[in-house]
PDB file of C-alpha atoms and ligand atoms in Angstrom:
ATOM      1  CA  UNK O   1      25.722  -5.309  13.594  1.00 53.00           C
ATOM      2  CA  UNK O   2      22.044  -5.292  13.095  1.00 63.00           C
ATOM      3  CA  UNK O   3      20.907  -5.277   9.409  1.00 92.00           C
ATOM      4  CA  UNK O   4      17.459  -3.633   9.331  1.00 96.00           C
ATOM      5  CA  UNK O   5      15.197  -1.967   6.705  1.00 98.00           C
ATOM      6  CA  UNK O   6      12.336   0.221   7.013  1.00 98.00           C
ATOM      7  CA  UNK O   7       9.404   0.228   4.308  1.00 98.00           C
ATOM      8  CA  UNK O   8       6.852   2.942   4.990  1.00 99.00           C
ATOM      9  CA  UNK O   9       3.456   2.133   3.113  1.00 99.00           C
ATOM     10  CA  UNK O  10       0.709   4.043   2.205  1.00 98.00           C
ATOM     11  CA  UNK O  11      -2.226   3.437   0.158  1.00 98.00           C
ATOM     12  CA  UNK O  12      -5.584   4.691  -1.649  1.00 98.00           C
ATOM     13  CA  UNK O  13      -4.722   8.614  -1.836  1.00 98.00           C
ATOM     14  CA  UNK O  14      -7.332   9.233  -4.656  1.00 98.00           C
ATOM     15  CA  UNK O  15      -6.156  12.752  -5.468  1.00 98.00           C
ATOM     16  CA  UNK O  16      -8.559  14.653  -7.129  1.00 98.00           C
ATOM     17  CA  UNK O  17      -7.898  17.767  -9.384  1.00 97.00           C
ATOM     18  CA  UNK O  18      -8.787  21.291  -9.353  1.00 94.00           C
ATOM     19  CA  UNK O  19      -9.592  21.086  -5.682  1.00 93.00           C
ATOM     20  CA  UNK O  20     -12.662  18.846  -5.862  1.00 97.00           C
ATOM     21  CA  UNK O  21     -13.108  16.703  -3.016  1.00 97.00           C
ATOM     22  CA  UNK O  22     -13.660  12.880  -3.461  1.00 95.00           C
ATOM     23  CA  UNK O  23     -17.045  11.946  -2.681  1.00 95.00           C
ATOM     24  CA  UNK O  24     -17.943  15.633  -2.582  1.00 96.00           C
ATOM     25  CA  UNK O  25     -16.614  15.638   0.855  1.00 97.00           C
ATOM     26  CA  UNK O  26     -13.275  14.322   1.363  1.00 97.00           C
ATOM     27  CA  UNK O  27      -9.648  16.600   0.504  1.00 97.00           C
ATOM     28  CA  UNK O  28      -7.709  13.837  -0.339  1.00 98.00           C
ATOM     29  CA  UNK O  29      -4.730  15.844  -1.703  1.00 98.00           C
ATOM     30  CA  UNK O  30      -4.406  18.062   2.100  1.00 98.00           C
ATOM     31  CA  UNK O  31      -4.651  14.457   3.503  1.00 98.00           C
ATOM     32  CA  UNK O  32      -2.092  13.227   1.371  1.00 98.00           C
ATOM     33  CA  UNK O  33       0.094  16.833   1.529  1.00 98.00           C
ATOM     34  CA  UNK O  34       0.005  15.883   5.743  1.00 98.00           C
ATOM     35  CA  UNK O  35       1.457  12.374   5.531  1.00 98.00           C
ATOM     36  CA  UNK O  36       4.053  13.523   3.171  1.00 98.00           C
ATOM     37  CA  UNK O  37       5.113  15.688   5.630  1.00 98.00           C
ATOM     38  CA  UNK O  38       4.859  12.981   8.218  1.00 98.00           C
ATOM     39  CA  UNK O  39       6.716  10.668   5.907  1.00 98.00           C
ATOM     40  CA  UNK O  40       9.551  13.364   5.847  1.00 98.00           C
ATOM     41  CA  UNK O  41       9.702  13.762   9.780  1.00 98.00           C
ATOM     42  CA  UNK O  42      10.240  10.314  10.962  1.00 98.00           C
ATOM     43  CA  UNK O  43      13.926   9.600  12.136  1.00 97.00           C
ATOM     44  CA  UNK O  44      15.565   7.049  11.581  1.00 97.00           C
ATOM     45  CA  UNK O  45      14.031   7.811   7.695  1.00 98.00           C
ATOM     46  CA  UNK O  46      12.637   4.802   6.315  1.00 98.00           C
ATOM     47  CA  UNK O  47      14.681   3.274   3.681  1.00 98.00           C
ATOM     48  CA  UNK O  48      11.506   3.345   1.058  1.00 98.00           C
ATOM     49  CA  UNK O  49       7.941   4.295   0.512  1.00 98.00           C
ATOM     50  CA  UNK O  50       5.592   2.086  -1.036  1.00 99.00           C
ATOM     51  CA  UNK O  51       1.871   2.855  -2.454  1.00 99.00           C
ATOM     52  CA  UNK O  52      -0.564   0.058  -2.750  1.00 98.00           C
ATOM     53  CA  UNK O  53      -2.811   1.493  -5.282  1.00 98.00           C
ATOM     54  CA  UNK O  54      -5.605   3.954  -5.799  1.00 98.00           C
ATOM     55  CA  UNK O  55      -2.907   7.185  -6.149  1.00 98.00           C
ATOM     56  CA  UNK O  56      -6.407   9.186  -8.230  1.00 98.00           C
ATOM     57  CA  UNK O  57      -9.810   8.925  -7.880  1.00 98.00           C
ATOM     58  CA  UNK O  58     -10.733   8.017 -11.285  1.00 98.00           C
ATOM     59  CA  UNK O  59      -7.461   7.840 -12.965  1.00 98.00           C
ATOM     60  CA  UNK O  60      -7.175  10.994 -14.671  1.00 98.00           C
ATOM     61  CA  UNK O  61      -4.428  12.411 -16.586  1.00 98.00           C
ATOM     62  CA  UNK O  62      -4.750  16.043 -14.094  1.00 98.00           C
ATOM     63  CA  UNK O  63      -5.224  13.630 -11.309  1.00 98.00           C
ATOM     64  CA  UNK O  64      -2.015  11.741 -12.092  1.00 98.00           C
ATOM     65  CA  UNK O  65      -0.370  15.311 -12.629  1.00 98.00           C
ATOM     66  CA  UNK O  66      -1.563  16.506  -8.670  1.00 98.00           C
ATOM     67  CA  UNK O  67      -0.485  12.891  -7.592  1.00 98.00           C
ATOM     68  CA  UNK O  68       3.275  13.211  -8.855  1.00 98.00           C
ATOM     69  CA  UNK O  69       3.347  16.866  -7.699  1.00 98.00           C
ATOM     70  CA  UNK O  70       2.643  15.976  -3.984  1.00 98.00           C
ATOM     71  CA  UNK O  71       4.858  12.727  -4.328  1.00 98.00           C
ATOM     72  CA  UNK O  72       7.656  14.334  -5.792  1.00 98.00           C
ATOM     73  CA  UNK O  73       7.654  16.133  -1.998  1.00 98.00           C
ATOM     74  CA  UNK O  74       8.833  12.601  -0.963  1.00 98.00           C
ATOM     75  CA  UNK O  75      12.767  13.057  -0.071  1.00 98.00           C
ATOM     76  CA  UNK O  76      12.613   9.099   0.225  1.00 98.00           C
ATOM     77  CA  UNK O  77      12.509   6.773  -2.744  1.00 98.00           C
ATOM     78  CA  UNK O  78       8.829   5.559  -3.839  1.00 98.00           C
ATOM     79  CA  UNK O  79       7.461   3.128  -5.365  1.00 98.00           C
ATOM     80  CA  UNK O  80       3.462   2.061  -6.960  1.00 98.00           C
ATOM     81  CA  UNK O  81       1.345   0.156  -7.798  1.00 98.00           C
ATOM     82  CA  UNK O  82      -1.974   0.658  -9.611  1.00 98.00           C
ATOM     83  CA  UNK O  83      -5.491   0.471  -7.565  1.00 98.00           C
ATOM     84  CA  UNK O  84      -8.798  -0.148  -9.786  1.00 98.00           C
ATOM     85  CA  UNK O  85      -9.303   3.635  -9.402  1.00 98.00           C
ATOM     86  CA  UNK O  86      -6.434   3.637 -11.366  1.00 98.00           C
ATOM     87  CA  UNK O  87      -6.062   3.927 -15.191  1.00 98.00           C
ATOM     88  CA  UNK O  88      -3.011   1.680 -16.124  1.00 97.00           C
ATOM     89  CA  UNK O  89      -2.085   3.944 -19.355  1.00 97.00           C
ATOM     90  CA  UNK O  90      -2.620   7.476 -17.854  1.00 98.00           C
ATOM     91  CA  UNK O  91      -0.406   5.930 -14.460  1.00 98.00           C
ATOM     92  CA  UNK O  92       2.272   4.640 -16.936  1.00 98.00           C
ATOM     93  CA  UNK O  93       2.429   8.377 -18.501  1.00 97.00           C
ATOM     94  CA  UNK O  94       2.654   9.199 -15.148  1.00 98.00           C
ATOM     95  CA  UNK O  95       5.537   7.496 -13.881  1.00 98.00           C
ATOM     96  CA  UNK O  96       7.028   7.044 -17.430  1.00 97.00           C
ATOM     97  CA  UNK O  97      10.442   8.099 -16.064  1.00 98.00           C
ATOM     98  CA  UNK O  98      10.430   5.961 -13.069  1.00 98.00           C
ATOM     99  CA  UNK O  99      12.719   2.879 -13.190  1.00 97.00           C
ATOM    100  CA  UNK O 100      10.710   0.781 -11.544  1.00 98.00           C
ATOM    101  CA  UNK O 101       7.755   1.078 -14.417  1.00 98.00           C
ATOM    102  CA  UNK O 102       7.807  -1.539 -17.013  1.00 97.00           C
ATOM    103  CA  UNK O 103       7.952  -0.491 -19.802  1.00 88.00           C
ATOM    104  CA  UNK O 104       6.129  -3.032 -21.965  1.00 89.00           C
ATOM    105  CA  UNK O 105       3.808  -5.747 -20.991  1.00 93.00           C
ATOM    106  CA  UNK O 106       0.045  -5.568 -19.823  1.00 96.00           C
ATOM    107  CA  UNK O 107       0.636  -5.160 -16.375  1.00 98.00           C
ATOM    108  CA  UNK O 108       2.753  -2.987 -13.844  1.00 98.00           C
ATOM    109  CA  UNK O 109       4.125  -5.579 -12.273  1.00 98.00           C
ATOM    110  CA  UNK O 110       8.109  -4.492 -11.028  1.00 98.00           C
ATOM    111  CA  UNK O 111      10.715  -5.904  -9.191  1.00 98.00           C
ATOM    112  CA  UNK O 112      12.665  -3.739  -6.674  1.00 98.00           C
ATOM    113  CA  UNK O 113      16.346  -5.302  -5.808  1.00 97.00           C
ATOM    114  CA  UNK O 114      18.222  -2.517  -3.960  1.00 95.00           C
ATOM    115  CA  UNK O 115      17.544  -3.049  -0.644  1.00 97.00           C
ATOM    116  CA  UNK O 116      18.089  -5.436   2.061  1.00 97.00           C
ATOM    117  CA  UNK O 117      14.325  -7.040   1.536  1.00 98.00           C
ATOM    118  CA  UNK O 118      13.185  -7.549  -2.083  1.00 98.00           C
ATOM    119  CA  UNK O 119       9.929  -5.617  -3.464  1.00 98.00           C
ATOM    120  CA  UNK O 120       8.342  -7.598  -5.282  1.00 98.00           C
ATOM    121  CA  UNK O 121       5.062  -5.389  -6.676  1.00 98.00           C
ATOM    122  CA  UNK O 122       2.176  -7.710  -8.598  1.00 98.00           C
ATOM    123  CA  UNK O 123      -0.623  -5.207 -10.435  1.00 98.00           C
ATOM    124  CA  UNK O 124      -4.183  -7.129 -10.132  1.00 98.00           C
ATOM    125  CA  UNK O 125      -6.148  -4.666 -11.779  1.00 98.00           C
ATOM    126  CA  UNK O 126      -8.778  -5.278 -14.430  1.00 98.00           C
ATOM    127  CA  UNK O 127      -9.820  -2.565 -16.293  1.00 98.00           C
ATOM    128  CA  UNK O 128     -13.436  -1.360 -15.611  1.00 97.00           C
ATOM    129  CA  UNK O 129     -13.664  -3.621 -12.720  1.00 98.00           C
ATOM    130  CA  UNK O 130     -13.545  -3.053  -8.785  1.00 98.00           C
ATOM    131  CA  UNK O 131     -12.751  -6.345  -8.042  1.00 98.00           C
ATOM    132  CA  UNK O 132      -8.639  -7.941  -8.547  1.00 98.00           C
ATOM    133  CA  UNK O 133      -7.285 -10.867 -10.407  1.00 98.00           C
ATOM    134  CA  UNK O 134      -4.338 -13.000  -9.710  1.00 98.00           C
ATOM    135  CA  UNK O 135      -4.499 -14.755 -13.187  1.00 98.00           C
ATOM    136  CA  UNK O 136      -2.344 -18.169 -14.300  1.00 98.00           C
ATOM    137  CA  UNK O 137      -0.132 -15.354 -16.713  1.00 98.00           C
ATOM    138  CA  UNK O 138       0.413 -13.304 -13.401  1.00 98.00           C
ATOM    139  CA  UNK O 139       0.963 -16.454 -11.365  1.00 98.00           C
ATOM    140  CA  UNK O 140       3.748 -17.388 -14.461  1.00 98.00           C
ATOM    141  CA  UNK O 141       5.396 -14.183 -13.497  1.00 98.00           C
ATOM    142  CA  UNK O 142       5.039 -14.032  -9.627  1.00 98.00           C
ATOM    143  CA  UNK O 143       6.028 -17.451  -9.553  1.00 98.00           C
ATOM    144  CA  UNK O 144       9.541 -16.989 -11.509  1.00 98.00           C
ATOM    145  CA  UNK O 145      10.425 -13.857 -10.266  1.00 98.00           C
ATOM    146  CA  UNK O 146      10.367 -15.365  -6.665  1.00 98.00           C
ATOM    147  CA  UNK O 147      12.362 -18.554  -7.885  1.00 98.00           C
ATOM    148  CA  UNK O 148      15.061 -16.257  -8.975  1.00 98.00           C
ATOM    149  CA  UNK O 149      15.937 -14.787  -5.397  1.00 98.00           C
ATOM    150  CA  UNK O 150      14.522 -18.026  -2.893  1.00 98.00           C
ATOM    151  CA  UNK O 151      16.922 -16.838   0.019  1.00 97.00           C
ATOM    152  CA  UNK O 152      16.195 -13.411  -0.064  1.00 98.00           C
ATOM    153  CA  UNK O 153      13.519 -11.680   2.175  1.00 98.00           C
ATOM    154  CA  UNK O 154      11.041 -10.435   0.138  1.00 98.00           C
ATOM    155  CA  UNK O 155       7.817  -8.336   0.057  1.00 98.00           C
ATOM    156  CA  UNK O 156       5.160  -8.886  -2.142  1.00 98.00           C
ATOM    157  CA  UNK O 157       2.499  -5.679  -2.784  1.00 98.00           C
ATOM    158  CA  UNK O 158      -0.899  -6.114  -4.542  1.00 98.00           C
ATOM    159  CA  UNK O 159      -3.994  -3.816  -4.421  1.00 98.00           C
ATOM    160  CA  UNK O 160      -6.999  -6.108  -3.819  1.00 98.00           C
ATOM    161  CA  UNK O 161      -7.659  -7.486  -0.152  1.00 98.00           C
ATOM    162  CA  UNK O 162      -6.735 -11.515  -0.711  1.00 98.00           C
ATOM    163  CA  UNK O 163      -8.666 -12.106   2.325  1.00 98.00           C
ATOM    164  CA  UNK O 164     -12.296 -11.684   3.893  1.00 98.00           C
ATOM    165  CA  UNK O 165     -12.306  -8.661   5.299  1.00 98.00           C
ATOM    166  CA  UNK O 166     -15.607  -8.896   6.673  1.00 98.00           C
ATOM    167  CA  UNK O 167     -16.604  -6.381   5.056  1.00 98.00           C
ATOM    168  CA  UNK O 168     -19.562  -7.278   2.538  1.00 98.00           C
ATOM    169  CA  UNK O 169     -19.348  -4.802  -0.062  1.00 98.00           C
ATOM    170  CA  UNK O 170     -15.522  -4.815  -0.012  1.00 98.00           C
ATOM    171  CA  UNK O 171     -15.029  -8.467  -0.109  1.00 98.00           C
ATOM    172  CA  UNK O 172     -17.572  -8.421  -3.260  1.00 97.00           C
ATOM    173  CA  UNK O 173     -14.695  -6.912  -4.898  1.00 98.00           C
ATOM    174  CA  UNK O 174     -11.473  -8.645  -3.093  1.00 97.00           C
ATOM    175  CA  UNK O 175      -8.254 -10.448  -4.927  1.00 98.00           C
ATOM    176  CA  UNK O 176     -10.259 -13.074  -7.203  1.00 96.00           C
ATOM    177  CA  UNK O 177      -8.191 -16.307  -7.362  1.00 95.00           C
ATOM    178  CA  UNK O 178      -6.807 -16.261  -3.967  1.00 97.00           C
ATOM    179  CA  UNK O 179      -6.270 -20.042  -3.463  1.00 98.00           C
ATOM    180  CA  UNK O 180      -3.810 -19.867  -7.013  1.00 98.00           C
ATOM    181  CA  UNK O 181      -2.109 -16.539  -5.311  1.00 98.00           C
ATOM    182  CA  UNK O 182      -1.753 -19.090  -2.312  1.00 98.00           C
ATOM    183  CA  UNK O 183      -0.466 -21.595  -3.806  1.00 98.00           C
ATOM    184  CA  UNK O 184       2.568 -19.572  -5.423  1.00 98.00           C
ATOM    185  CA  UNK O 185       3.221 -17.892  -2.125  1.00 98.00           C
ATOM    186  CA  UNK O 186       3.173 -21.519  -0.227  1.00 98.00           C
ATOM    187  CA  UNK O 187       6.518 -22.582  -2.693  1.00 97.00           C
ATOM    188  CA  UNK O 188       8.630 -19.148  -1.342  1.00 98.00           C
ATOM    189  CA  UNK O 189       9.207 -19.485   2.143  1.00 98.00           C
ATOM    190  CA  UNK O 190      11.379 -16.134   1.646  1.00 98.00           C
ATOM    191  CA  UNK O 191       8.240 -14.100   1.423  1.00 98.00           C
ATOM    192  CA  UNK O 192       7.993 -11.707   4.489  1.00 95.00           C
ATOM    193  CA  UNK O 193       5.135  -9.993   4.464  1.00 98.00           C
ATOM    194  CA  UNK O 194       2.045  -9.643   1.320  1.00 98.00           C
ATOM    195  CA  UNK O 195       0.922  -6.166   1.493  1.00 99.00           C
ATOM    196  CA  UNK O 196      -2.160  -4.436  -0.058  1.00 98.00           C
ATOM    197  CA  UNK O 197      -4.690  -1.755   0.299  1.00 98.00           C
ATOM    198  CA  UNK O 198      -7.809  -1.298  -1.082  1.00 98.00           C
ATOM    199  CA  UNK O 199     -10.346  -1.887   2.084  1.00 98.00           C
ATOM    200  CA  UNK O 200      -8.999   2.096   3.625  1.00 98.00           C
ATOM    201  CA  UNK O 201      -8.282   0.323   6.716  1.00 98.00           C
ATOM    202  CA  UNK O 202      -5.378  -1.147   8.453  1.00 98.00           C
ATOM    203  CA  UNK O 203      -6.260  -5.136   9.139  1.00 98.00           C
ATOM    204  CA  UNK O 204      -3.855  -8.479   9.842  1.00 98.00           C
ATOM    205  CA  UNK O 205      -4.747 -11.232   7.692  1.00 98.00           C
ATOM    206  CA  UNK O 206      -2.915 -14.360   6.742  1.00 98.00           C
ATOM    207  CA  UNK O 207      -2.674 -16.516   3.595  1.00 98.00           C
ATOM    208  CA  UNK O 208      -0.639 -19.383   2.844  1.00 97.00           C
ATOM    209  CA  UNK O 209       0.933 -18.728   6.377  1.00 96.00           C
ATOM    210  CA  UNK O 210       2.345 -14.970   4.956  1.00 98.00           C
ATOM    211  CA  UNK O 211       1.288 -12.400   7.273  1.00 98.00           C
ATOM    212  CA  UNK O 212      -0.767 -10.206   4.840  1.00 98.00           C
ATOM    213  CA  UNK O 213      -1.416  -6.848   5.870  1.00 98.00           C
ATOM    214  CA  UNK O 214      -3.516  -3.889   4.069  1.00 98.00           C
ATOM    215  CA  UNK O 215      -2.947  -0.526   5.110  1.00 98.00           C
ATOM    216  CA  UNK O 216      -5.139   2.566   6.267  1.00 98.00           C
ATOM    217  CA  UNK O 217      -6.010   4.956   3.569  1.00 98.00           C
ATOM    218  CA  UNK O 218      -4.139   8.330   3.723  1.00 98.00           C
ATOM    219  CA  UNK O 219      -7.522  10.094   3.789  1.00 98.00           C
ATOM    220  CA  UNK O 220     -10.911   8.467   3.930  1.00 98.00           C
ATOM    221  CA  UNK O 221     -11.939   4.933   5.499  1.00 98.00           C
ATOM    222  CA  UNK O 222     -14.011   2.163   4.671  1.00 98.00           C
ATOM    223  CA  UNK O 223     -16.836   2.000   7.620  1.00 98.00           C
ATOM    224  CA  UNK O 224     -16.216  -1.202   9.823  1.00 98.00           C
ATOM    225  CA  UNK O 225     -19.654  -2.094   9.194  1.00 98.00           C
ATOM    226  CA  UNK O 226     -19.873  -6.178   9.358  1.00 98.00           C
ATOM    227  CA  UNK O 227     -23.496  -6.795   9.063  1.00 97.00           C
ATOM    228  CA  UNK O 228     -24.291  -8.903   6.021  1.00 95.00           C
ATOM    229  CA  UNK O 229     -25.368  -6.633   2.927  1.00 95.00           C
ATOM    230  CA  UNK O 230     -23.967  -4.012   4.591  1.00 97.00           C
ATOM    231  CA  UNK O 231     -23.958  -0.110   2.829  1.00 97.00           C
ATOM    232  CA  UNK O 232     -20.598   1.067   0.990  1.00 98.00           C
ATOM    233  CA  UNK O 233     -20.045   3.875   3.358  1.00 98.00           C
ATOM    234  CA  UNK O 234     -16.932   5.869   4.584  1.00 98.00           C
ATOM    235  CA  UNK O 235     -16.056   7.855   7.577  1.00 98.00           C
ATOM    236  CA  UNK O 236     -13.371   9.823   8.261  1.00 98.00           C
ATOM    237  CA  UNK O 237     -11.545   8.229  11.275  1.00 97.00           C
ATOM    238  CA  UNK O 238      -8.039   9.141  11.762  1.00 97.00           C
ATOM    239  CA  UNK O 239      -5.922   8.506   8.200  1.00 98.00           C
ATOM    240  CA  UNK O 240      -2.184   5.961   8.436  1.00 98.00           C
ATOM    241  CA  UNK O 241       0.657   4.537   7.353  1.00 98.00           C
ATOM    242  CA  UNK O 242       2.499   1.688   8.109  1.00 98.00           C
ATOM    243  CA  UNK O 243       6.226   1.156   8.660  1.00 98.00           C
ATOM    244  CA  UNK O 244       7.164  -3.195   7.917  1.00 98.00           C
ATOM    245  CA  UNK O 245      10.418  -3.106  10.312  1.00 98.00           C
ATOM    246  CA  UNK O 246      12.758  -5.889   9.110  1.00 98.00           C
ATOM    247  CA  UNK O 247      15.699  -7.198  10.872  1.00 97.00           C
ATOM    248  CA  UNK O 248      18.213  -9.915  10.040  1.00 96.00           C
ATOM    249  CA  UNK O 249      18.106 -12.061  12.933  1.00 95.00           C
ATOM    250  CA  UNK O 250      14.320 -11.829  13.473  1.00 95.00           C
ATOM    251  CA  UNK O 251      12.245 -11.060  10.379  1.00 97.00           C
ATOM    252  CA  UNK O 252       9.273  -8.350   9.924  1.00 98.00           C
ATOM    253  CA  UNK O 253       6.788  -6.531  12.624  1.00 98.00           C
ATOM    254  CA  UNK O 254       4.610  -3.695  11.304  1.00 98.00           C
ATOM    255  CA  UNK O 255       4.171  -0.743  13.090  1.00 98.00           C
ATOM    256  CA  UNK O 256       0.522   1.495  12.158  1.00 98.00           C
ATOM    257  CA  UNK O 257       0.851   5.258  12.884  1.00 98.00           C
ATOM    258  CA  UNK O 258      -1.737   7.805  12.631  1.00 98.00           C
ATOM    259  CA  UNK O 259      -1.220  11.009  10.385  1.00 98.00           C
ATOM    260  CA  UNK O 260      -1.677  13.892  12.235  1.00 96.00           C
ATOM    261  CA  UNK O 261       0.011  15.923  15.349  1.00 93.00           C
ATOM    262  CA  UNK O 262      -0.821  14.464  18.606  1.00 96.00           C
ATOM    263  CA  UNK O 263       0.438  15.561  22.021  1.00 97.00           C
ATOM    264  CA  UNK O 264       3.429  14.761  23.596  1.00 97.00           C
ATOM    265  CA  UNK O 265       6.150  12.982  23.863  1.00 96.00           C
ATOM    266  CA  UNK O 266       6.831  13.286  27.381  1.00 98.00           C
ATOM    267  CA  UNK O 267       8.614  10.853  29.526  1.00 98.00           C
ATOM    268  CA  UNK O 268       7.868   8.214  31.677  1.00 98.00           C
ATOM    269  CA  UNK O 269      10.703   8.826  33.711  1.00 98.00           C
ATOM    270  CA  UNK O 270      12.250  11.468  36.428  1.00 98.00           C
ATOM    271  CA  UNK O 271      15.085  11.894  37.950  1.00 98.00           C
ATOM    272  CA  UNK O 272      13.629  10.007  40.712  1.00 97.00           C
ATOM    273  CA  UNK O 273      12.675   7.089  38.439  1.00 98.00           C
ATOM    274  CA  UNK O 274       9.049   6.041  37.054  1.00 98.00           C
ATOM    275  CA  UNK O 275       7.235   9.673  37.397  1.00 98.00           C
ATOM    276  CA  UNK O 276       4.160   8.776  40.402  1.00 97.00           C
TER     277      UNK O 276
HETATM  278 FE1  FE2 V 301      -9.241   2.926  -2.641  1.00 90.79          FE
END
């Protein structure tokens, strides 16, 4: 029998309160309302959900409040992480009663062990800044939690991009200290997949050999704008989730979907065979 698990992830909802749109333009929480809904739909359900950061815009206790409204829609388990839109106090009052939260300690960093692949969730926020940090305290902790488990697949989930994107603006304000986060990831052969968000788009990176991969945003995207000094613009191409697909005898392959309704499905086949 095939063991498998399923981990949806989503990332950089920056719900807004009182209706305001983000940027003055975009309705984050709609956005977010329409991949709940998605999220709900799929069969076979994914096992979990996992959010890479950025839940509010500017971490705000009423933003937090619409955030967990809309999430607690979810009939799946979830799990988060903090974004540097984030406010690491007003997201622990949050989520005070998840059981993934720590509850002391600088950082949200958490260990999910429930499921066939291990969550392993680093926070590399620094208060005030854009930009992430994989420091030696965080490397201390990364580096013994994945000691304790070394045989069992594992996901790791940070906010900040430890890659170049391309990107100029965003990679001004990537995962600092990427060659020490490499360096811990290079001793755990276990780890599956490294998972973030942050850029609003979905992109295939690598580091250390770990297939990293950083998901869409739910609402808004980061323009794919590569010229050098390049402008910190969005557009509004179609939002996405990913589903990692893990499987026993083969390991992980990530799947992106668009949110929204799309035509069909319709088959490729007749009762005559392949439909001409
Ligand atoms: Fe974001």
């Amino acid at each position: 029998m095939t063991t498998s698990f399923v981990l949806a992830h989503i990332s950089d909802l920056h719900i807004k309160a009182a209706g305001r749109l983000s940027y003055q333009k975009v309705d984050t929480q709609q956005a977010l309302q329409q991949c709940i809904d998605q999220l709900n739909q799929l069969r076979p359900a994914p096992d979990a959900v996992v959010i890479t950061g950025d839940l509010t815009d500017f971490g705000r206790d009423e933003e937090y409040a619409e955030a967990r409204a809309l999430l607690d829609q979810l009939d799946l388990p979830w799990f988060a992480i903090p974004g540097n839109h984030d406010e690491r106090s007003a997201f622990r009052r949050a989520f005070a009663d998840k059981s993934w939260l720590p509850q002391n300690g600088e950082f949200i960093n958490w260990v999910v062990d429930d499921f066939p692949v291990r969550i392993v969730a680093l926070d590399t926020t620094v208060p005030g800044q854009s930009w992430g940090e994989f420091c030696a305290q965080r490397a201390d902790w990364l580096g013994t939690v994945l000691a304790q488990q070394p045989d069992k697949p594992t996901m790791v989930l940070l906010h900040q991009h430890p890659f170049i994107s391309g990107i100029d603006h965003m990679d001004r304000q990537n995962l600092r200290d990427s060659a020490r986060l490499a360096e811990t990831l290079s001793q755990a052969p276990q780890v599956e997949r490294v998972l973030c968000g942050h850029v609003h788009r979905f992109m295939v990176s690598q580091l250390a050999g770990k297939v990293v991969c950083s998901a869409p945003g739910t609402s808004h995207q980061v323009a794919p704008d590569f010229t050098p000094a390049g402008p910190a613009h969005f557009v509004l191409e179609p939002a996405g989730l990913l589903l990692h697909r893990w499987v026993a005898q083969q390991g992980t392959t990530t799947h992106y979907l668009p949110i929204g309704h799309y035509p069909g499905p319709w088959p490729f086949y007749d009762a005559n065979g392949l439909i001409d």
